[in-house]
Amino acid sequence: MATETTGSKVLIDGIVRNRRWLTTGSAMYGGHQICEALVPVVIGVIIDRAVATGDVRELVLWIGVLAVLFLVLSLMWRFGARLLTYAEAGEGCTLRVEVAGKILQPRGIRTDLRSGELLSISSSDADNTSYMLDYIPRIVASLTATTVCAVILLTVNVPLGLAVVLGTPLVLLVLHFSAPLIARRIEHQQETAGRAAAVATDLVAGLRPLRGIGAQDAAAQRYREVSRRSLRATLRAALTQRGFEGVSATLSNLLAAGIAIAAGWFALDGVISIGQFVTVIGLAQFLVEPLAQLTVVPSWIAEARASANRVARVLSAPPMVAEGQSALGAPPHGLDIVGLRHGSLDGLDLSVRPGELVGVVAPQAADAEALVTALSGQIAPEDHLGTIAVGGVDLASVEPGAARAAVLVEPHHTDIFTGTVGSNIVVGDGAGTDAVFLDRVLSASAAQDVVNAHTGGLDTPVTERGASLSGGQRQRLALARALYARPSVLVLHDPTTAVDPVTEHAVARGLAALRHGPEQTCSTVLVTCSPILLATADRVVVIENGRVRASGTHDELAERDGAYRKAVLR
């Protein structure tokens, strides 16, 4: 049984992966702090042994020691920072790849997170989690500095050393109790930010349809509301963190000031020398930074832990589809749907023979959407009843990659990616492209017009989400991509709603000729109400109330079925 992924495990795995760089870098940071702590000691020695006595030889000697200390501490910091930056950047990249790989795996993942939230987790949360590799060396360095200062102060004066030894843990203990509150508020802030990103992603993706129905103001108001909630959560988390940092800085400064005041008192009483007094003052000033860092440790860990929990939520999400055990036979493949219950479908039975072009008319849009969703493999088998079989084999028992290669569903709302026109049709690096078949595909999908409309042809750049193309051009490229894949069973959902009737006629003829010409054994399902496409189908079925109500050719149904005429011949 697989080990459950938790936020703690994500953090520990990152530490283990980078233990080599983390160990070396932390040691260098610790060495840097030791040298920093020794600087005021050397200055104190210079005052007592050289300045107070006028000994030039001692002055030159200890100034040389001071120079060596500065050289060593500079090199330690420089190379330690380089190693740890390498580890931190590498871990952030590793987590982003792991999260993206989990999201994009063929079997899918069962999660209620939306695309914008997944994007936030795979970017900002992955980076925040990797920052733990920066926090650990800083904690090690601060503990090293505090320990060295305590030892030196104990050597100079026992009460001063005990102030550090006893005061530091006390300050940290007081501040430790605020860590859970910080963690909760940071996690809440990250969740609300993820929801705002999800709404923004949906809004940008559907901007044109929203404008078309005049709903852009309502959508903008929805985003403003979720954005305000995210802002309030961010401000609460920021106020909590800044308040914590203010209290921690005050406590650490009070401890350092107390040590300095006590040292001045001891110097006036002759308990310690002038050089030792300067050493204590220097150490008190030096202690402010490591003490401040130690006091904000709970805030650092809380932020990293909150992000790691969100990363773990994705990595531990169970697969939507189980690993397949059955194998599909060689094409041709037919499609058999028996007793399908999903969404509005209520025991749907539908069979498509190998080589058959079948039109599906669903006057209720929910029926069409439920059918396409079930065939797409985007839902778990337990989320629907009935069977979907290809070539006589239940798709639920087939390895997802093989199942999706045999049955390709091109939804109505399709995606066009940043790249070129050609890269959106021929998926991959383009190696082994069948140029002859590609020309036939471009002709059948009427995408040749899209290629010819740009001087760059297939190399014409396409911007994010295909924003540089019209709706009709995006539809034709998506259709060309589906046709070029040559699946045994192709399901198309309203593939021509954004093209003119002349182009739609060309697509209907091209689709029938490419996939259903002589000696072709491909199966195609057209889920549409377009009479132009339905006229090319070998058979048309009508779905009403989740079941097949009628079946026949387009002409037969148009002649005898009034409801069909109303749905199709508008």
JSON list of N, CA and C in Angstrom, two decimals, residues 350-351 356 358-359 538-543 548-554 556-557 560-561:
[
{"chain": "A", "resi": 350, "resn": "LEU", "atom": "N", "xyz": [-26.36, 2.63, -26.69]},
{"chain": "A", "resi": 350, "resn": "LEU", "atom": "CA", "xyz": [-25.97, 3.13, -28.01]},
{"chain": "A", "resi": 350, "resn": "LEU", "atom": "C", "xyz": [-24.83, 2.28, -28.56]},
{"chain": "A", "resi": 351, "resn": "SER", "atom": "N", "xyz": [-24.96, 1.82, -29.81]},
{"chain": "A", "resi": 351, "resn": "SER", "atom": "CA", "xyz": [-23.90, 1.03, -30.45]},
{"chain": "A", "resi": 351, "resn": "SER", "atom": "C", "xyz": [-23.50, 1.70, -31.75]},
{"chain": "A", "resi": 356, "resn": "GLU", "atom": "N", "xyz": [-18.74, 3.13, -39.03]},
{"chain": "A", "resi": 356, "resn": "GLU", "atom": "CA", "xyz": [-20.01, 3.85, -39.09]},
{"chain": "A", "resi": 356, "resn": "GLU", "atom": "C", "xyz": [-19.83, 5.29, -38.61]},
{"chain": "A", "resi": 358, "resn": "VAL", "atom": "N", "xyz": [-22.02, 8.10, -37.01]},
{"chain": "A", "resi": 358, "resn": "VAL", "atom": "CA", "xyz": [-23.30, 8.24, -36.30]},
{"chain": "A", "resi": 358, "resn": "VAL", "atom": "C", "xyz": [-23.44, 9.65, -35.76]},
{"chain": "A", "resi": 359, "resn": "GLY", "atom": "N", "xyz": [-24.61, 10.23, -36.03]},
{"chain": "A", "resi": 359, "resn": "GLY", "atom": "CA", "xyz": [-24.93, 11.53, -35.45]},
{"chain": "A", "resi": 359, "resn": "GLY", "atom": "C", "xyz": [-25.76, 11.36, -34.20]},
{"chain": "A", "resi": 538, "resn": "ASP", "atom": "N", "xyz": [-24.34, 8.16, -41.37]},
{"chain": "A", "resi": 538, "resn": "ASP", "atom": "CA", "xyz": [-25.01, 6.92, -41.79]},
{"chain": "A", "resi": 538, "resn": "ASP", "atom": "C", "xyz": [-26.29, 6.72, -41.00]},
{"chain": "A", "resi": 539, "resn": "ARG", "atom": "N", "xyz": [-26.28, 7.18, -39.77]},
{"chain": "A", "resi": 539, "resn": "ARG", "atom": "CA", "xyz": [-27.42, 6.99, -38.88]},
{"chain": "A", "resi": 539, "resn": "ARG", "atom": "C", "xyz": [-27.42, 8.10, -37.85]},
{"chain": "A", "resi": 540, "resn": "VAL", "atom": "N", "xyz": [-28.62, 8.53, -37.45]},
{"chain": "A", "resi": 540, "resn": "VAL", "atom": "CA", "xyz": [-28.77, 9.57, -36.43]},
{"chain": "A", "resi": 540, "resn": "VAL", "atom": "C", "xyz": [-29.64, 9.02, -35.31]},
{"chain": "A", "resi": 541, "resn": "VAL", "atom": "N", "xyz": [-29.19, 9.23, -34.06]},
{"chain": "A", "resi": 541, "resn": "VAL", "atom": "CA", "xyz": [-30.00, 8.84, -32.90]},
{"chain": "A", "resi": 541, "resn": "VAL", "atom": "C", "xyz": [-30.38, 10.10, -32.13]},
{"chain": "A", "resi": 542, "resn": "VAL", "atom": "N", "xyz": [-31.56, 10.08, -31.59]},
{"chain": "A", "resi": 542, "resn": "VAL", "atom": "CA", "xyz": [-32.05, 11.23, -30.82]},
{"chain": "A", "resi": 542, "resn": "VAL", "atom": "C", "xyz": [-32.14, 10.82, -29.36]},
{"chain": "A", "resi": 543, "resn": "ILE", "atom": "N", "xyz": [-31.51, 11.61, -28.49]},
{"chain": "A", "resi": 543, "resn": "ILE", "atom": "CA", "xyz": [-31.54, 11.34, -27.04]},
{"chain": "A", "resi": 543, "resn": "ILE", "atom": "C", "xyz": [-32.46, 12.35, -26.38]},
{"chain": "A", "resi": 548, "resn": "VAL", "atom": "N", "xyz": [-32.18, 6.94, -25.67]},
{"chain": "A", "resi": 548, "resn": "VAL", "atom": "CA", "xyz": [-32.40, 7.05, -27.12]},
{"chain": "A", "resi": 548, "resn": "VAL", "atom": "C", "xyz": [-33.89, 6.97, -27.39]},
{"chain": "A", "resi": 549, "resn": "ARG", "atom": "N", "xyz": [-34.45, 8.01, -28.01]},
{"chain": "A", "resi": 549, "resn": "ARG", "atom": "CA", "xyz": [-35.87, 8.04, -28.31]},
{"chain": "A", "resi": 549, "resn": "ARG", "atom": "C", "xyz": [-36.18, 7.62, -29.73]},
{"chain": "A", "resi": 550, "resn": "ALA", "atom": "N", "xyz": [-35.27, 7.96, -30.66]},
{"chain": "A", "resi": 550, "resn": "ALA", "atom": "CA", "xyz": [-35.53, 7.66, -32.07]},
{"chain": "A", "resi": 550, "resn": "ALA", "atom": "C", "xyz": [-34.22, 7.42, -32.78]},
{"chain": "A", "resi": 551, "resn": "SER", "atom": "N", "xyz": [-34.29, 6.72, -33.92]},
{"chain": "A", "resi": 551, "resn": "SER", "atom": "CA", "xyz": [-33.09, 6.42, -34.71]},
{"chain": "A", "resi": 551, "resn": "SER", "atom": "C", "xyz": [-33.48, 6.32, -36.18]},
{"chain": "A", "resi": 552, "resn": "GLY", "atom": "N", "xyz": [-32.59, 6.74, -37.04]},
{"chain": "A", "resi": 552, "resn": "GLY", "atom": "CA", "xyz": [-32.82, 6.69, -38.49]},
{"chain": "A", "resi": 552, "resn": "GLY", "atom": "C", "xyz": [-31.86, 7.60, -39.19]},
{"chain": "A", "resi": 553, "resn": "THR", "atom": "N", "xyz": [-32.05, 7.77, -40.51]},
{"chain": "A", "resi": 553, "resn": "THR", "atom": "CA", "xyz": [-31.21, 8.72, -41.22]},
{"chain": "A", "resi": 553, "resn": "THR", "atom": "C", "xyz": [-31.72, 10.13, -40.97]},
{"chain": "A", "resi": 554, "resn": "HIS", "atom": "N", "xyz": [-30.93, 11.10, -41.35]},
{"chain": "A", "resi": 554, "resn": "HIS", "atom": "CA", "xyz": [-31.32, 12.50, -41.16]},
{"chain": "A", "resi": 554, "resn": "HIS", "atom": "C", "xyz": [-32.60, 12.81, -41.93]},
{"chain": "A", "resi": 556, "resn": "GLU", "atom": "N", "xyz": [-34.95, 10.69, -42.95]},
{"chain": "A", "resi": 556, "resn": "GLU", "atom": "CA", "xyz": [-36.10, 9.99, -42.37]},
{"chain": "A", "resi": 556, "resn": "GLU", "atom": "C", "xyz": [-36.63, 10.69, -41.14]},
{"chain": "A", "resi": 557, "resn": "LEU", "atom": "N", "xyz": [-35.73, 11.09, -40.25]},
{"chain": "A", "resi": 557, "resn": "LEU", "atom": "CA", "xyz": [-36.16, 11.75, -39.02]},
{"chain": "A", "resi": 557, "resn": "LEU", "atom": "C", "xyz": [-36.75, 13.13, -39.30]},
{"chain": "A", "resi": 560, "resn": "ARG", "atom": "N", "xyz": [-40.41, 12.50, -40.51]},
{"chain": "A", "resi": 560, "resn": "ARG", "atom": "CA", "xyz": [-41.45, 11.93, -39.67]},
{"chain": "A", "resi": 560, "resn": "ARG", "atom": "C", "xyz": [-41.46, 12.40, -38.22]},
{"chain": "A", "resi": 561, "resn": "ASP", "atom": "N", "xyz": [-40.39, 13.08, -37.80]},
{"chain": "A", "resi": 561, "resn": "ASP", "atom": "CA", "xyz": [-40.25, 13.40, -36.37]},
{"chain": "A", "resi": 561, "resn": "ASP", "atom": "C", "xyz": [-40.28, 14.91, -36.18]}
]
